[in-house]
Coordinates of C-alpha atoms and ligand atoms in Angstrom, one line a residue:
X1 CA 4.5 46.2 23.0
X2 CA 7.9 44.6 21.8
X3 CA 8.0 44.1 18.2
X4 CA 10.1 40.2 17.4
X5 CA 12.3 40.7 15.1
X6 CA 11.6 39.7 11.1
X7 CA 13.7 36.7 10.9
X8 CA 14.9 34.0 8.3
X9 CA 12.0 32.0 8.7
X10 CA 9.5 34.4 8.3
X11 CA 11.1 35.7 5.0
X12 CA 11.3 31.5 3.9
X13 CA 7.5 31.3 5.1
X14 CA 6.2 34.2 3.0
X15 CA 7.8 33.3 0.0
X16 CA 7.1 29.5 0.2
X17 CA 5.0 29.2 -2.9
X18 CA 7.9 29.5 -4.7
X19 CA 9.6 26.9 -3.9
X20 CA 5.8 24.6 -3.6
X21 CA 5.5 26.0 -7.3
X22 CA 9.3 25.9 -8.6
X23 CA 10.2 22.9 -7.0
X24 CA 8.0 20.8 -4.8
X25 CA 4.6 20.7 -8.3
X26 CA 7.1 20.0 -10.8
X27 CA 9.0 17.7 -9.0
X28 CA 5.8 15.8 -8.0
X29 CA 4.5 15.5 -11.4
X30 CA 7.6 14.2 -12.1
X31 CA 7.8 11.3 -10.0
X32 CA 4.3 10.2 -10.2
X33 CA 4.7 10.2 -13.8
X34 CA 7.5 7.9 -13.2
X35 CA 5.4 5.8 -11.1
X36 CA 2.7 5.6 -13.8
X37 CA 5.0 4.9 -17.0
X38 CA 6.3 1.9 -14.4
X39 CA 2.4 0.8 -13.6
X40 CA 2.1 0.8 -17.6
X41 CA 5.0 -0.7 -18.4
X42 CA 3.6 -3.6 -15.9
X43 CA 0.1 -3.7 -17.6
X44 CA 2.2 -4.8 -20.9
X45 CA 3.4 -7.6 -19.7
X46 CA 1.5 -10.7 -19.7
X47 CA 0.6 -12.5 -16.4
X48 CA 2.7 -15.2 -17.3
X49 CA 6.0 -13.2 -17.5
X50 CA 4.8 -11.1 -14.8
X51 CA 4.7 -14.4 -12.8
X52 CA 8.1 -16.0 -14.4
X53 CA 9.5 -12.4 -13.3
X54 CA 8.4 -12.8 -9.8
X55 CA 9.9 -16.1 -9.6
X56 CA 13.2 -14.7 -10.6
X57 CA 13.0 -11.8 -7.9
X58 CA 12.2 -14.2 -5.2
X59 CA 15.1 -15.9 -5.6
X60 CA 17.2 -12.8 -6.3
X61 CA 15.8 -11.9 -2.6
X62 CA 16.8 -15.3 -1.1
X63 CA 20.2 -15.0 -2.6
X64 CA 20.5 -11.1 -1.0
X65 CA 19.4 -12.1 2.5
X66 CA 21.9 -15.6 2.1
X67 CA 24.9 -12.8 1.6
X68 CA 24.2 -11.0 5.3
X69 CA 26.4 -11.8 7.8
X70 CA 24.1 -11.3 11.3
X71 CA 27.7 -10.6 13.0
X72 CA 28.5 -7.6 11.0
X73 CA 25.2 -6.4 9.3
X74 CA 22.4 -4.5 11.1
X75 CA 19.1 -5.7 10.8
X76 CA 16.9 -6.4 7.0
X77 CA 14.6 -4.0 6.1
X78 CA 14.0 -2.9 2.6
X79 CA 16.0 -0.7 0.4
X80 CA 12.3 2.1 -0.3
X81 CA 13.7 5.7 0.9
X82 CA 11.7 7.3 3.9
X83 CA 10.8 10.3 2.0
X84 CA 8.3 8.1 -0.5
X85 CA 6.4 6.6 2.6
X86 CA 2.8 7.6 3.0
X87 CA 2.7 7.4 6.9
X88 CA 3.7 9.6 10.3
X89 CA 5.7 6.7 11.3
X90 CA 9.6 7.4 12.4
X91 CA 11.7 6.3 10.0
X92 CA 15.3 6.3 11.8
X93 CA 15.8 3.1 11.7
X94 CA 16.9 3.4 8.1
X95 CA 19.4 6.0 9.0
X96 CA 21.2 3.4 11.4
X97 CA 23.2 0.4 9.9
X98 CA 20.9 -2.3 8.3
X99 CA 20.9 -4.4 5.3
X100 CA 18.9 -3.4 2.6
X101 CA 17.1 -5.8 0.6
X102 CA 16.0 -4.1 -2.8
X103 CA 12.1 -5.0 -3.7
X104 CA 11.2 -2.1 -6.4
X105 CA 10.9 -4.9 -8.5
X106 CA 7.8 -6.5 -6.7
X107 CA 5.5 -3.8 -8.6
X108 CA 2.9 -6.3 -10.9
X109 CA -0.4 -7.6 -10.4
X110 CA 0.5 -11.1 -10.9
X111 CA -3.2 -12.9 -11.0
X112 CA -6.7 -11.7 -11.3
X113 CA -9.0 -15.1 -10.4
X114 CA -12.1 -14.4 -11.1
X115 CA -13.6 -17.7 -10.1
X116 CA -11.7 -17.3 -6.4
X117 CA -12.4 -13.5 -6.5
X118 CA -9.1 -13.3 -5.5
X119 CA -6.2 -10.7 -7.0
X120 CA -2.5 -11.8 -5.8
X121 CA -0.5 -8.8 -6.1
X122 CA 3.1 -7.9 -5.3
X123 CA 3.9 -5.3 -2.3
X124 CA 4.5 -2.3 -4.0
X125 CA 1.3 -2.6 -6.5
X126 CA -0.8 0.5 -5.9
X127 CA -4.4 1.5 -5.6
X128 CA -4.4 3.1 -9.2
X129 CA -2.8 0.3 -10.6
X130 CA -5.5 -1.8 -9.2
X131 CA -8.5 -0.3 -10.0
X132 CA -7.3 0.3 -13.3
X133 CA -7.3 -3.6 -13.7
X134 CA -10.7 -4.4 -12.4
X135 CA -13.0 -1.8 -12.5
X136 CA -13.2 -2.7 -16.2
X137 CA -14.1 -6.3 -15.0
X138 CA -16.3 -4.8 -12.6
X139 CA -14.6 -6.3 -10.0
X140 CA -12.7 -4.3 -6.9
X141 CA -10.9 -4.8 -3.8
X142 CA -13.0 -5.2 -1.0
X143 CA -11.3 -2.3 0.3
X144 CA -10.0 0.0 -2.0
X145 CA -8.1 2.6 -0.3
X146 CA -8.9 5.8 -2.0
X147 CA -5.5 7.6 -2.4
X148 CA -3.9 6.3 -5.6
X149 CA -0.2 6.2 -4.0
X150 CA -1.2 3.8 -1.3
X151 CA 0.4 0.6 -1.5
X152 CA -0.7 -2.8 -1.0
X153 CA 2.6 -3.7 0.4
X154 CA 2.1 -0.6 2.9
X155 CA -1.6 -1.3 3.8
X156 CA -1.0 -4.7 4.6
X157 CA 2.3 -4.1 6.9
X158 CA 0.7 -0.6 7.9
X159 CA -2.7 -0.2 7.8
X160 CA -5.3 0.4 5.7
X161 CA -9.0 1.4 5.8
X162 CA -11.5 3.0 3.7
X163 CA -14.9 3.8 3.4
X164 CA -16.2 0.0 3.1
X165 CA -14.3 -1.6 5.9
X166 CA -17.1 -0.8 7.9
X167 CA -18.4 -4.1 6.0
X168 CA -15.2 -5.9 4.9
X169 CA -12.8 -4.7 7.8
X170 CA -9.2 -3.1 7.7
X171 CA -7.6 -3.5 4.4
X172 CA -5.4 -6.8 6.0
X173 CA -8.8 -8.3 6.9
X174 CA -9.7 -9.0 3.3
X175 CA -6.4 -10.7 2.7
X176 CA -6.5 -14.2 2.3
X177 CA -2.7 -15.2 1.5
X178 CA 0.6 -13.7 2.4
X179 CA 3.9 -14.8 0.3
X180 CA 6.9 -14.3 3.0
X181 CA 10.5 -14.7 3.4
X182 CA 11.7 -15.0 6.8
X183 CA 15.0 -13.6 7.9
X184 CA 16.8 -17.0 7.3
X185 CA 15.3 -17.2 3.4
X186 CA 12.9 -19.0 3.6
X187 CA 9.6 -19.0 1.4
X188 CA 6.7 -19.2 2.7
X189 CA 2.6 -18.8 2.3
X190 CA 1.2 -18.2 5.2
X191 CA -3.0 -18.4 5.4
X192 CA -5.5 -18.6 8.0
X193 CA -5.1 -22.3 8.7
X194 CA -1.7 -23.4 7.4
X195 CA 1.4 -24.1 9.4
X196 CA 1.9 -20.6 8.9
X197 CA -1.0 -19.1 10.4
X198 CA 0.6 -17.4 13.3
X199 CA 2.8 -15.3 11.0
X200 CA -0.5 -14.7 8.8
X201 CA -2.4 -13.2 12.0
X202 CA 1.0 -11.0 12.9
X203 CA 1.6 -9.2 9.7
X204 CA -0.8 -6.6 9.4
X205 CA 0.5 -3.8 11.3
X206 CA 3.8 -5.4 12.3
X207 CA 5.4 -2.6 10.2
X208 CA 7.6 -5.1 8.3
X209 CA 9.5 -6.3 11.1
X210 CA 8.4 -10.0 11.0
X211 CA 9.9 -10.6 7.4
X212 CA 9.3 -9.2 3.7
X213 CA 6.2 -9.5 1.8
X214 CA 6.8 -11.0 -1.2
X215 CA 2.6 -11.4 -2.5
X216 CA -0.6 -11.2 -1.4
X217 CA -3.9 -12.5 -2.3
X218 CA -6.5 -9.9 -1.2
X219 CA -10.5 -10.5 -2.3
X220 CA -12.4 -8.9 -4.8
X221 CA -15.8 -8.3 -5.1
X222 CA -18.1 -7.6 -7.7
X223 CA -18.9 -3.9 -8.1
X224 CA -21.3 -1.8 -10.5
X225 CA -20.3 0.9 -12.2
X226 CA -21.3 3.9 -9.7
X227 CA -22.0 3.9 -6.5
X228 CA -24.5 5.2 -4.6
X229 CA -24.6 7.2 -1.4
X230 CA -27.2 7.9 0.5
X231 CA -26.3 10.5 3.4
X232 CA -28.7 10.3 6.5
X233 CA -28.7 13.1 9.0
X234 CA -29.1 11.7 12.4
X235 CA -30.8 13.9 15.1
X236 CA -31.2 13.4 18.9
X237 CA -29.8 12.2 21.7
X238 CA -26.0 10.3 22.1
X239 CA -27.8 6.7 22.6
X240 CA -30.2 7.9 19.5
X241 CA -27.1 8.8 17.4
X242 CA -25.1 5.5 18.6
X243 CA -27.8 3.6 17.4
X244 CA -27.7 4.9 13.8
X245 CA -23.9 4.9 13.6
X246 CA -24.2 1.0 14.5
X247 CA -27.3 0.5 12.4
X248 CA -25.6 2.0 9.2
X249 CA -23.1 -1.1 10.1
X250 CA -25.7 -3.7 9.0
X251 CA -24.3 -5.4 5.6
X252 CA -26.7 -5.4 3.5
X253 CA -25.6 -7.0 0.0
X254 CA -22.7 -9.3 1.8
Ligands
NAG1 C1 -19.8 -4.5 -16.4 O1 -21.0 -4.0 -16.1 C2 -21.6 -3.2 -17.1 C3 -22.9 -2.5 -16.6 O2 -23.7 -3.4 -15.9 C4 -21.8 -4.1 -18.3 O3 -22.4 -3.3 -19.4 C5 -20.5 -4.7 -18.7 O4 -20.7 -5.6 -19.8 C6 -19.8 -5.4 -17.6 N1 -18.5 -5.8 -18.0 C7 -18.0 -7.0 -17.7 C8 -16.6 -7.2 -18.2 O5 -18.6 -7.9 -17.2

């Protein structure tokens, strides 16, 4: 038998703890630390500012996209760097000429309504943010996505789905608003049944293509303090087992 030859890669492979423990732990700690001093630096500020500051940003957006010239810029997307997306999605678009519209800014929770069950949250709020808000209220987001880093921004332009959608839907099913600006600069908020309610039905999934989200109002829902699982082994035969699988769809407290 031929022996291959030890090469490069197989020496970088075997020792690639070291850079995972050197490099890639330290440096992750690092920037999610960042992430939460940000999250907690948010949580200070009252709702008010948080909302005044929103205000401010939007127009600071407006004002970006009123200085691109379609001629000679490529096309708008926004200024987050590929290597922080959660996704397996190809980001090369961002490596060709485009205009970058900054929106690390749009990181609050700008509203909790408790009487609309409604939390209206900027894009790059995330999942630990959230629940850090309203589990305390014992409130939730219908569908909380479970990793921490997940972005509301992400899950509505993405997707999102967790272990209650198979009650309350994808993540952008629960969303009852979305705050936009179009290409040109314009505002708007796009729901179900408003003028807007094309662009409202096109969002989720359209992978930001259709404009920036500036907000959204996603639905809460009550929650108690643990949850409780109850696993059912299903035996038999594939109609037997489909019929289970779409039993255990029946809502039964919604
Ligand atoms: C949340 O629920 C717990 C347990 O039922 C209760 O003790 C607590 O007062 C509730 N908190 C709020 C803010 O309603």
């Amino acid at each position: 038998r031929v022996r291959r030859k030890i090469q490069l890669v197989d020496f970088l492979l075997s020792f690639r703890w070291i850079i995972v423990i050197f490099f890639v732990l330290p440096f992750s700690f690092l920037y999610y630390f960042s992430i939460y001093l940000g999250d907690m630096q948010s949580e200070r500020k009252s709702y008010k500012q948080r909302q005044m500051e929103h205000d401010e940003n939007v127009k600071e957006v407006v004002k970006r996209l009123g200085q691109r010239d379609a001629t000679k810029d490529g096309l708008v997307c926004t200024a987050r760097p590929p290597w922080v997306v959660v996704g397996m999605r190809n980001v090369d678009y961002k490596r060709a000429r485009h205009f970058e519209v900054d929106l690390s800014k749009f990181r609050n929770i700008l509203e909790i309504d408790t009487e609309r069950m409604i939390a209206r949250c900027e894009p790059l709020v995330n999942m630990a943010q959230i629940s850090r808000v309203t589990i305390p209220m014992n409130l939730s987001l219908a569908v909380l996505a479970e990793l921490d880093d997940l972005t509301v921004g992400g899950l509505i332009n993405g997707f999102g789905v967790e272990g209650s959608s198979h009650i309350f839907g994808l993540f952008s099913d629960t969303v009852v608003a979305l705050e936009v600006v179009l290409a040109d600069g314009k505002v708007v908020r796009a729901t179900k049944d408003n003028e807007y309610s094309d662009l409202f039905y096109a969002i989720p999934w359209s992978q930001g293509t259709l404009g920036l989200l500036l907000s959204a109002e996603i639905k809460l829902i009550p929650v108690d303090q643990y949850v409780k699982l109850t696993y059912k082994p299903v035996r038999g035969n594939l109609k037997e087992l489909a019929q289970a699988y779409a039993d255990s769809f029946a809502p039964k407290r919604w």
